Structure formats: C-alpha cells, structure tokens
Coordinates of C-alpha atoms and ligand atoms in Angstrom, one line a residue:
Chain A
X1263 CA -24.9 10.0 2.0
X1264 CA -23.1 9.1 -1.1
X1265 CA -20.4 6.5 -1.7
X1266 CA -17.5 8.9 -1.5
X1267 CA -14.7 7.2 -3.4
X1268 CA -14.2 8.2 -7.0
X1269 CA -11.8 5.3 -7.4
X1270 CA -10.8 1.9 -5.9
X1271 CA -7.1 2.0 -5.5
X1272 CA -6.0 0.6 -2.2
X1273 CA -7.7 -1.3 0.6
X1274 CA -6.2 1.2 3.0
X1275 CA -8.6 3.9 1.7
X1276 CA -11.6 2.0 3.1
X1277 CA -13.0 2.1 6.6
X1278 CA -14.7 -0.8 8.1
X1279 CA -18.1 0.8 7.3
X1280 CA -17.0 1.3 3.6
X1281 CA -16.1 -2.4 3.4
X1282 CA -19.3 -3.6 4.9
X1283 CA -21.3 -1.3 2.6
X1284 CA -19.6 -2.7 -0.5
X1285 CA -20.3 -6.3 0.7
X1286 CA -23.9 -5.4 1.4
X1287 CA -24.4 -4.0 -2.1
X1288 CA -22.6 -7.1 -3.5
X1289 CA -25.1 -9.3 -1.6
X1290 CA -28.0 -7.5 -3.4
X1291 CA -26.4 -8.1 -6.7
X1292 CA -26.0 -11.8 -6.0
X1293 CA -29.8 -12.1 -5.4
X1294 CA -30.9 -10.0 -8.3
X1295 CA -29.7 -7.4 -10.7
X1296 CA -31.0 -5.2 -13.6
X1297 CA -29.2 -6.5 -16.7
X1298 CA -29.6 -3.1 -18.2
X1299 CA -28.2 -1.1 -15.3
X1300 CA -25.0 -0.1 -17.1
X1301 CA -26.5 0.1 -20.5
X1302 CA -24.8 2.8 -22.5
X1303 CA -21.6 2.7 -20.3
X1304 CA -18.2 1.7 -21.5
X1305 CA -15.5 0.0 -19.4
X1306 CA -11.9 0.2 -20.6
X1307 CA -9.7 -2.6 -19.3
X1308 CA -6.0 -1.5 -19.6
X1309 CA -3.8 -4.4 -18.8
X1310 CA -0.2 -3.3 -19.1
X1311 CA 0.6 -6.7 -17.6
X1312 CA -1.5 -9.7 -18.6
X1313 CA -4.0 -11.2 -16.2
X1314 CA -6.6 -13.1 -18.1
X1315 CA -8.7 -14.1 -15.1
X1316 CA -9.0 -10.7 -13.6
X1317 CA -9.8 -9.1 -16.9
X1318 CA -12.4 -11.7 -17.8
X1319 CA -14.0 -11.2 -14.4
X1320 CA -14.4 -7.5 -14.9
X1321 CA -15.6 -8.0 -18.5
X1322 CA -18.2 -10.5 -17.3
X1323 CA -19.4 -8.1 -14.6
X1324 CA -19.8 -5.2 -17.0
X1325 CA -21.5 -7.4 -19.6
X1326 CA -24.0 -8.8 -17.2
X1327 CA -25.1 -5.3 -16.4
X1328 CA -25.5 -4.4 -20.0
X1329 CA -22.3 -2.3 -20.4
X1330 CA -19.7 -2.6 -23.1
X1331 CA -16.0 -3.4 -22.7
X1332 CA -13.0 -2.2 -24.7
X1333 CA -9.3 -2.5 -23.9
X1334 CA -6.0 -4.4 -24.3
X1335 CA -4.2 -7.0 -22.3
X1336 CA -1.1 -7.1 -24.5
X1337 CA 0.7 -3.8 -24.3
X1338 CA 3.2 -5.1 -26.9
X1339 CA 0.5 -4.5 -29.5
X1340 CA -0.3 -0.9 -28.4
X1341 CA 1.3 2.5 -28.5
X1342 CA 2.4 1.8 -24.9
X1343 CA 5.2 -0.4 -26.4
X1344 CA 6.2 2.7 -28.5
X1345 CA 7.0 4.5 -25.3
X1346 CA 3.7 6.3 -24.7
X1347 CA 3.6 7.5 -21.1
X1348 CA 1.0 6.2 -18.7
X1349 CA -0.4 9.7 -18.4
X1350 CA -1.0 10.0 -22.1
X1351 CA -2.7 6.6 -22.3
X1352 CA -5.0 7.5 -19.5
X1353 CA -5.8 10.9 -21.0
X1354 CA -6.7 9.4 -24.3
X1355 CA -8.7 6.4 -22.9
X1356 CA -10.8 8.6 -20.6
X1357 CA -12.3 10.1 -23.7
X1358 CA -13.2 6.7 -24.9
X1359 CA -14.8 5.3 -21.8
X1360 CA -16.7 5.9 -18.6
X1361 CA -14.6 3.9 -16.2
X1362 CA -11.1 2.3 -16.3
X1363 CA -9.8 -0.9 -14.8
X1364 CA -6.1 -1.1 -15.0
X1365 CA -3.2 -3.5 -14.1
X1366 CA 0.3 -2.2 -14.2
X1367 CA 3.7 -3.6 -13.3
X1368 CA 4.8 -0.5 -11.5
X1369 CA 4.0 0.1 -7.8
X1370 CA 1.8 3.1 -7.4
X1371 CA 0.8 3.4 -11.0
X1372 CA -2.9 3.2 -10.3
X1373 CA -2.8 6.0 -7.7
X1374 CA -1.0 8.2 -10.1
X1375 CA -3.5 7.4 -12.9
X1376 CA -6.4 8.1 -10.6
X1377 CA -5.0 11.5 -9.7
X1378 CA -4.9 12.4 -13.4
X1379 CA -8.1 10.8 -14.7
X1380 CA -11.5 12.5 -14.5
X1381 CA -13.3 9.2 -14.7
X1382 CA -13.2 6.5 -12.0
X1383 CA -10.2 4.1 -11.9
X1384 CA -10.2 0.6 -10.4
X1385 CA -6.8 -0.8 -9.6
X1386 CA -6.6 -4.4 -10.7
X1387 CA -3.0 -4.8 -9.4
X1388 CA -0.1 -2.3 -9.3
X1389 CA 3.1 -4.2 -9.1
X1390 CA 3.5 -5.9 -5.7
X1391 CA 1.4 -3.2 -4.0
X1392 CA -2.3 -3.5 -4.1
X1393 CA -5.2 -5.5 -5.7
X1394 CA -8.1 -4.2 -3.7
X1395 CA -10.9 -6.0 -5.6
X1396 CA -9.3 -9.3 -4.8
X1397 CA -9.5 -8.4 -1.1
X1398 CA -13.1 -7.4 -1.4
X1399 CA -14.1 -10.6 -3.1
X1400 CA -12.1 -12.5 -0.4
X1401 CA -14.1 -10.7 2.3
X1402 CA -17.3 -11.4 0.5
X1403 CA -16.5 -15.1 0.3
X1404 CA -15.6 -15.3 4.0
X1405 CA -18.8 -13.5 5.0
X1406 CA -20.9 -15.7 2.7
X1407 CA -19.4 -18.9 4.1
X1408 CA -19.4 -18.1 7.8
X1409 CA -22.2 -15.6 8.0
X1410 CA -19.8 -13.2 9.7
X1411 CA -16.4 -11.6 9.5
X1412 CA -15.7 -11.1 13.2
X1413 CA -13.4 -13.3 15.3
X1414 CA -12.3 -15.8 12.8
X1415 CA -9.1 -17.8 12.9
X1416 CA -7.3 -17.5 9.6
X1417 CA -4.0 -19.2 8.5
X1418 CA -2.1 -17.6 5.6
X1419 CA 0.3 -20.1 4.0
X1420 CA 3.0 -19.7 1.4
X1421 CA 4.7 -16.6 0.1
X1422 CA 3.8 -14.0 2.7
X1423 CA 6.7 -11.7 1.8
X1424 CA 5.7 -10.8 -1.8
X1425 CA 2.0 -11.9 -1.7
X1426 CA 0.1 -8.7 -1.9
X1427 CA -3.3 -10.5 -1.5
X1428 CA -2.1 -11.7 2.0
X1429 CA -1.0 -8.2 3.1
X1430 CA -4.3 -6.6 2.0
X1431 CA -6.5 -9.3 3.4
X1432 CA -4.7 -9.2 6.7
X1433 CA -5.1 -5.5 6.8
X1434 CA -8.8 -5.7 6.0
X1435 CA -9.5 -8.5 8.5
X1436 CA -7.8 -6.4 11.2
X1437 CA -11.0 -4.4 11.3
X1438 CA -12.8 -7.6 12.3
X1439 CA -10.6 -8.9 15.1
X1440 CA -9.4 -11.9 13.3
X1441 CA -6.7 -14.1 14.9
X1442 CA -4.0 -14.7 12.3
X1443 CA -1.5 -17.5 11.8
X1444 CA 1.3 -16.8 9.3
X1445 CA 2.9 -19.9 8.0
X1446 CA 5.8 -19.6 5.6
X1447 CA 9.4 -20.6 5.1
X1448 CA 11.7 -18.1 7.0
X1449 CA 12.7 -16.5 3.7
X1450 CA 9.1 -15.5 2.9
X1451 CA 7.8 -14.2 6.2
X1452 CA 5.3 -11.3 6.5
X1453 CA 7.0 -7.9 6.1
X1454 CA 7.8 -6.1 9.4
X1455 CA 5.8 -3.2 8.4
X1456 CA 2.6 -5.2 8.0
X1457 CA 3.2 -6.9 11.4
X1458 CA 3.7 -3.6 13.1
X1459 CA 0.4 -2.4 11.8
X1460 CA -1.3 -5.5 13.2
X1461 CA 0.4 -4.8 16.5
X1462 CA -1.0 -1.3 16.4
X1463 CA -4.5 -2.6 15.8
X1464 CA -3.9 -5.1 18.7
X1465 CA -4.5 -8.1 16.4
X1466 CA -3.3 -11.5 17.8
X1467 CA -1.0 -13.4 15.4
X1468 CA 1.6 -16.1 15.4
X1469 CA 4.4 -16.8 12.9
X1470 CA 5.9 -20.2 12.0
X1471 CA 6.8 -22.6 9.3
X1472 CA 4.9 -25.7 10.3
X1473 CA 1.3 -25.8 9.1
X1474 CA 0.4 -29.0 10.8
X1475 CA 1.0 -27.4 14.2
X1476 CA -1.8 -24.9 13.7
X1477 CA -4.1 -26.5 11.1
X1478 CA -6.6 -27.6 13.7
X1479 CA -7.2 -24.2 15.0
X1480 CA -8.2 -22.7 11.7
X1481 CA -11.5 -21.6 10.3
X1482 CA -9.9 -20.5 7.1
X1483 CA -6.8 -21.8 5.4
X1484 CA -5.7 -19.1 2.9
X1485 CA -3.2 -20.7 0.5
X1486 CA -1.0 -18.8 -1.8
X1487 CA 1.3 -19.6 -4.7
X1488 CA 5.1 -19.2 -4.4
X1489 CA 5.7 -16.9 -7.3
X1490 CA 8.6 -17.9 -9.5
X1491 CA 8.9 -14.3 -11.0
X1492 CA 9.7 -12.9 -7.5
X1493 CA 12.9 -14.9 -7.2
X1494 CA 16.1 -13.5 -8.7
X1495 CA 17.8 -16.8 -8.0
X1496 CA 16.1 -19.9 -9.6
X1497 CA 17.8 -22.3 -7.2
X1498 CA 16.2 -20.5 -4.3
X1499 CA 12.8 -20.9 -6.0
X1500 CA 13.4 -24.6 -6.6
X1501 CA 14.2 -25.0 -2.9
X1502 CA 11.0 -23.3 -1.7
X1503 CA 8.4 -24.1 -4.3
X1504 CA 7.1 -27.4 -3.0
X1505 CA 7.3 -26.6 0.7
X1506 CA 3.5 -26.7 1.3
X1507 CA 1.2 -29.1 -0.4
X1508 CA -2.4 -29.5 0.7
X1509 CA -4.3 -32.6 -0.5
X1510 CA -7.5 -34.4 0.3
X1511 CA -5.9 -36.6 3.0
X1512 CA -4.5 -33.5 4.7
X1513 CA -8.0 -31.9 4.7
X1514 CA -9.6 -35.1 6.2
X1515 CA -7.6 -34.5 9.3
X1516 CA -8.7 -30.9 9.8
X1517 CA -11.6 -29.3 11.7
X1518 CA -15.0 -29.9 10.2
X1519 CA -15.9 -26.3 9.4
X1520 CA -12.6 -25.4 7.8
X1521 CA -12.7 -23.6 4.4
X1522 CA -9.8 -23.5 2.0
X1523 CA -9.3 -20.3 -0.1
X1524 CA -6.8 -19.5 -2.8
X1525 CA -6.6 -16.4 -5.0
X1526 CA -5.6 -18.7 -7.9
X1527 CA -3.8 -19.5 -10.2
X1528 CA -2.4 -22.4 -8.2
X1529 CA 0.7 -24.5 -8.8
X1530 CA 1.3 -27.5 -6.7
X1531 CA 0.5 -26.1 -3.2
X1532 CA -3.2 -27.1 -3.6
X1533 CA -3.8 -30.6 -5.0
X1534 CA -6.8 -31.1 -7.3
X1535 CA -7.9 -33.9 -5.0
X1536 CA -9.2 -31.2 -2.7
X1537 CA -11.5 -29.8 -5.3
X1538 CA -14.7 -31.8 -4.7
X1539 CA -14.6 -31.5 -0.9
X1540 CA -16.9 -29.2 0.9
X1541 CA -13.9 -27.5 2.5
X1542 CA -12.8 -26.2 -0.9
X1543 CA -14.3 -22.8 -1.7
X1544 CA -11.7 -21.3 -4.0
X1545 CA -13.7 -21.7 -7.2
X1546 CA -16.7 -20.1 -5.5
X1547 CA -14.3 -17.4 -4.4
X1548 CA -13.3 -16.7 -8.0
X1549 CA -17.0 -16.6 -9.0
X1550 CA -17.8 -14.2 -6.3
X1551 CA -15.4 -11.8 -8.0
X1552 CA -17.9 -11.1 -10.7
X1553 CA -20.6 -10.3 -8.2
X1554 CA -18.4 -7.9 -6.2
X1555 CA -17.1 -6.3 -9.4
X1556 CA -20.7 -5.7 -10.6
X1557 CA -21.3 -3.9 -7.3
X1558 CA -18.2 -1.8 -7.6
X1559 CA -18.8 -0.8 -11.2
X1560 CA -22.4 0.3 -10.3
X1561 CA -21.2 2.2 -7.3
X1562 CA -18.5 4.1 -9.1
X1563 CA -20.8 4.8 -12.0
X1564 CA -23.4 6.2 -9.5
X1565 CA -26.0 3.7 -10.4
X1566 CA -26.8 2.7 -6.9
X1567 CA -29.2 4.6 -4.8
X1568 CA -27.4 5.2 -1.6
X1569 CA -29.3 4.0 1.4
X1570 CA -26.5 4.7 3.8
X1571 CA -27.4 7.0 6.7
Chain B
X899 CA 31.2 25.0 30.5
X900 CA 30.3 28.0 28.5
X901 CA 29.0 27.6 25.0
X902 CA 31.4 28.6 22.3
X903 CA 30.5 32.0 20.8
X904 CA 30.5 32.5 17.1
X905 CA 30.1 36.0 15.7
X906 CA 26.7 37.4 16.1
X907 CA 24.8 38.1 12.8
X908 CA 22.8 41.2 12.1
X909 CA 20.2 39.4 9.9
X910 CA 19.8 35.8 9.1
X911 CA 19.1 32.4 10.6
X912 CA 20.7 30.4 13.3
X913 CA 20.0 26.7 13.4
X914 CA 20.7 25.2 16.8
X915 CA 20.5 21.8 18.5
X916 CA 21.6 19.8 15.5
X917 CA 22.8 16.3 16.3
X918 CA 26.6 16.7 16.0
X919 CA 26.9 14.1 13.3
X920 CA 24.2 15.9 11.2
X921 CA 25.7 19.3 11.1
X922 CA 27.1 19.0 7.6
X923 CA 23.9 17.4 6.4
X924 CA 22.1 20.6 7.4
X925 CA 24.8 22.6 5.5
X926 CA 24.1 20.3 2.5
X927 CA 20.3 20.9 2.7
X928 CA 20.7 24.6 2.7
X929 CA 23.1 24.5 -0.3
X930 CA 25.2 27.2 1.4
X931 CA 28.6 26.1 0.3
X932 CA 28.3 28.0 -3.0
X933 CA 26.6 31.3 -1.9
X934 CA 28.0 34.6 -0.9
X935 CA 26.2 34.6 2.5
X936 CA 28.5 34.4 5.5
X937 CA 28.1 31.0 7.0
X938 CA 29.4 29.9 10.4
X939 CA 29.5 26.3 11.2
X940 CA 30.2 24.8 14.6
X941 CA 30.0 21.3 15.7
X942 CA 30.8 19.1 18.7
X943 CA 29.6 22.0 20.9
X944 CA 28.7 21.1 24.4
X945 CA 25.0 20.7 25.1
X946 CA 23.4 19.7 28.4
X947 CA 20.6 17.8 26.7
X948 CA 22.4 16.4 23.7
X949 CA 26.0 16.2 25.0
X950 CA 27.4 17.2 21.6
X951 CA 25.6 19.4 19.2
X952 CA 26.0 21.4 16.0
X953 CA 25.1 24.9 15.1
X954 CA 24.8 26.7 11.8
X955 CA 24.5 30.5 11.2
X956 CA 23.7 32.0 7.9
X957 CA 23.8 35.7 7.3
X958 CA 21.1 37.4 5.2
X959 CA 19.1 34.3 4.6
X960 CA 15.7 33.0 5.8
X961 CA 14.6 29.5 5.2
X962 CA 11.7 28.2 3.2
X963 CA 9.2 25.8 4.7
X964 CA 10.6 23.1 2.5
X965 CA 14.1 23.7 3.9
X966 CA 12.8 23.6 7.5
X967 CA 10.9 20.3 6.8
X968 CA 14.1 18.8 5.4
X969 CA 16.0 19.9 8.5
X970 CA 13.3 18.2 10.6
X971 CA 14.1 14.9 8.9
X972 CA 17.8 14.9 9.9
X973 CA 17.6 17.0 13.0
X974 CA 14.2 16.5 14.6
X975 CA 15.0 18.5 17.7
X976 CA 16.6 21.5 16.0
X977 CA 15.5 25.0 16.6
X978 CA 15.5 27.6 13.8
X979 CA 16.0 31.2 15.1
X980 CA 15.3 34.1 12.8
X981 CA 17.6 37.1 13.6
X982 CA 16.7 40.6 12.7
X983 CA 18.9 43.5 13.9
X984 CA 21.0 41.2 16.1
X985 CA 17.8 40.0 18.0
X986 CA 16.0 36.7 17.8
X987 CA 12.7 37.7 16.4
X988 CA 11.2 34.2 15.9
X989 CA 12.1 30.8 17.2
X990 CA 10.8 27.9 15.1
X991 CA 10.7 24.4 16.6
X992 CA 11.1 22.1 13.6
X993 CA 8.4 19.5 13.1
X994 CA 8.2 16.4 11.0
X995 CA 5.4 17.5 8.6
X996 CA 2.3 15.3 8.1
X997 CA 2.9 15.5 4.4
X998 CA 6.3 15.5 2.7
X999 CA 5.9 16.9 -0.7
X1000 CA 8.8 16.3 -3.0
X1001 CA 11.4 16.3 -0.2
X1002 CA 12.6 12.7 0.0
X1003 CA 13.1 9.9 -2.5
X1004 CA 11.2 6.6 -2.4
X1005 CA 13.5 3.7 -1.6
X1006 CA 11.4 1.3 -3.7
X1007 CA 13.0 1.1 -7.1
X1008 CA 9.7 -0.2 -8.5
X1009 CA 7.8 2.8 -7.3
X1010 CA 6.2 5.0 -10.0
X1011 CA 8.1 8.0 -8.6
X1012 CA 11.3 6.3 -9.6
X1013 CA 10.0 5.3 -13.0
X1014 CA 7.9 8.2 -14.3
X1015 CA 7.8 12.0 -14.0
X1016 CA 5.9 12.0 -10.7
X1017 CA 7.0 14.0 -7.7
X1018 CA 7.3 12.1 -4.5
X1019 CA 4.7 12.4 -1.7
X1020 CA 5.0 10.9 1.7
X1021 CA 2.7 10.7 4.7
X1022 CA 4.4 10.6 8.1
X1023 CA 3.0 7.8 10.2
X1024 CA 5.2 8.3 13.2
X1025 CA 7.7 11.0 14.2
X1026 CA 9.8 9.2 16.7
X1027 CA 11.0 6.8 15.5
X1028 CA 10.5 8.5 12.1
X1029 CA 8.2 6.5 9.8
X1030 CA 6.9 7.6 6.5
X1031 CA 4.7 5.9 3.9
X1032 CA 4.9 6.6 0.2
X1033 CA 1.6 7.9 -1.2
X1034 CA 2.0 5.9 -4.4
X1035 CA 3.7 2.5 -3.7
X1036 CA 2.6 2.6 0.0
X1037 CA 6.0 1.3 1.1
X1038 CA 6.9 2.3 4.6
X1039 CA 10.3 3.8 5.3
X1040 CA 12.2 4.4 8.5
X1041 CA 15.0 6.9 9.2
X1042 CA 17.6 4.6 7.7
X1043 CA 15.9 4.6 4.3
X1044 CA 15.3 8.4 4.1
X1045 CA 17.2 10.0 1.3
X1046 CA 16.7 13.7 0.7
X1047 CA 16.0 14.8 -2.9
Ligands
ZN1754 ZN1 7.1 4.8 -3.5

C-alpha cells in the first residue's frame, strides 16, 4: 500500500490511520536519517505572505536530507506583485522544482494550487483556513511527551475564534477521544461549526473564560496568541490582548505532568519565566517541526518504502 | 378543498410542492421571465402536508440537472413532473446533491472562489437542516447563507 496523498492541504483529508502513519515515519526520522535521501530534489517555498519560522523549518528539513531549496518570501519583489495569477506562478514554478510549499493569504488557495499542479503541494497556511503541518507537529509533540495520543485532557487558551491551529488540532484529536477545555473571552469563542463537529464525534468539551477553574484537570495547556491583525477595531484588541498570561508562578500551582504548548510566535500570553521549566515544551515543539517536515517531504517525493499493510 | 387547476400543458415541466414563499425564487432559478414559453405560476395553494404551497408550470421546457439541484436548495421537498402529451411521464423527487458544482456562492469574502477565477464547489454535509462545506476555504454554510449563483 502506498501513501495515497499527492499533497498535504488540510487535516480533514487524513484518517486516523494516515495521521498515525505520518507520526510513525517521523519517529524514524528522529532516530536516524539518510542525509542524501533527497539529493537531486528541489523544494520551492512560495510564501505569498511572510512566515520566517515556517519557511526556515521546511528549508532546514529539505537541507538535512540533501535537497536544495529555492523560493521567495517577499512577494513584493516578484512578478506576483505585478499581478501574476496564482495559477501562472504555480505553472511556472512546477517546472523549476519537484515539490512546492506555499503560504497564501487567501482561504482555499492551496487546494486550488494543488488541483492545478502536477507536483506535490504542501500547504503552509492558507489564510485563516488550514496549516496542516503545524497540526502534525503538534500531534507528534504530544505523542512524544505522553507516549500516547488517546484520552488526554487538553485546554486551548486564547483566540479560539480565528486560531486555525486550534481548530485543526481539535479536529485531529477528536480521532483520539481527547477531552477538550476551550478557554477564551466570549468574543473569541470556538466557531459553532467546529463545536458541532465535535458533537458529531461525541467528544466531551467545556467552554469558559476562566483558566484557573480548569487548569488542574489538564494534561496539555495549548496557549495561543491573540492576533492583532484579526481585529478591525484596535480598541477591541487592546481590551483582549492581555486577558491570559501564564508565568512560572502559575505553572507551579498546576498538575505535575502538565505540558505547555504554543505554536509561536508568542506575545505576552506566555511569560519567558516559564521557559526553563520542565512543563514548557514549546521550543521542542518547534524543533519537532523539522523532523515531521522531513518525513512529509520524503513521503510525498516517494522516498519512503511503504511498510503499511 | 379542491386544488386550484391551472391549464394543463401538452409538453413541459410542472414543479409542485414548492414552499409558498419560495415560488418566485424557483421562477428566478429557471430564468423564465424572459422566454417565450408559457409559464403559469400559482402560489398560496392549499396543501395537506405543507398548508400553503407554490406550483410552477412551464410549457415546452425540460430542466437541466443543474436547475433541479438549484431548486432542491430552495425547495427541498419539491417534485418535478415531466409532461409529455398531457401525461406525467416522469416524476423527479428533488435531492440535495452530494456535490454542488458552480451552483452557489461562497459566503466567505476571503475565499479563493471570490478572489480568483475559480468556480465554486461545495460538499453537502447534511440535507436537513441544509449544511454545505466549501471545497476550498472549508467554511460551513447553512440555509441562511446560501446564495445561488
Ligand atoms: Zn469558500
């Protein structure tokens, strides 16, 4: 059996088995990898919207496996700024490379690009919609820290309305019977659509605005940044931006095994005093991104012998 | 109470069991205000099941699948009767299709279908209540957001 997907566009496209398979391959890459595996292959990183961290993570993954990287992260300096359509950019770049990683400000851009392109496309963020490799690295980090994915208690904190990482991770964890606690100001609650899906999957969850009420029940505290760019009204942003703030003292009063995750970058919701504690795993989480992306690049470029039965 | 009779047609289509407030929406979908076909429109007819219903008859005209799918979105319980030689030769029960190809508009202004030359595509996730998901931006829409193209 072969890894079926040509592309990585949305976490919705993956079954529980697909997810576990990707995590399994990632684990193998963490132990050991062939630094010439992708020798002779070129990755194009097309960042129509800048995201230095994500782009560097993919570049690092490709380079570690001996591949080359081309691309842009400043569309102002390319023909995209001269009004070239997404379709044309993809059609040109697929002649220059073997696989494309793209980030685009428009929702659905990656799906559209993948339908056009003959080579694999990895979605590194399409507007507020999806960022599936973030979800995969989150799952990998959870599995690595807890030795399992099943039956964990996870608290999502911050901007749950616009935070696509939260929507995708909640969706993915619903395959593993997680219990979820959604903590946000009332203006930034989880969208109805996502909650209805959890209902459908018979996932238990609670909603509220007070983190201290549930903190002791959690295995994972998943913090998110309240994103300034999502607010049309700056006064509204000012009101909400400091509403959650985790520091070392807060963590000292939580359950021993608790792990704190964050997709980064952070603003002031996660104080640097947490950094050295054994509860903080967000830097490790970022590092895991390279491992998972190595696995994904190799899978899509058909460099993994499929041992799935 | 006996159903109001409108003139029988020799050949064409009768769309029955339209929710009374959607009758003119169906007329819009078919774009029959500017054709030469004879069109009879009746609304607020008595119906045992629906209390009030609408009915549209169009002479010499048969519907495309796309038109039937569009009708399903505004009148999920409508029946489409094909008339040949004054007889009903076929009765189609409309159905919300699994895939809606270029029929409705995405309500998300940031969706690629509203920003580039991409035709819309939706997957229906539930037919009652109506729920559809955009293939591209993955936004879920209910009946209240559905806007026909
Ligand atoms: Zn859409």
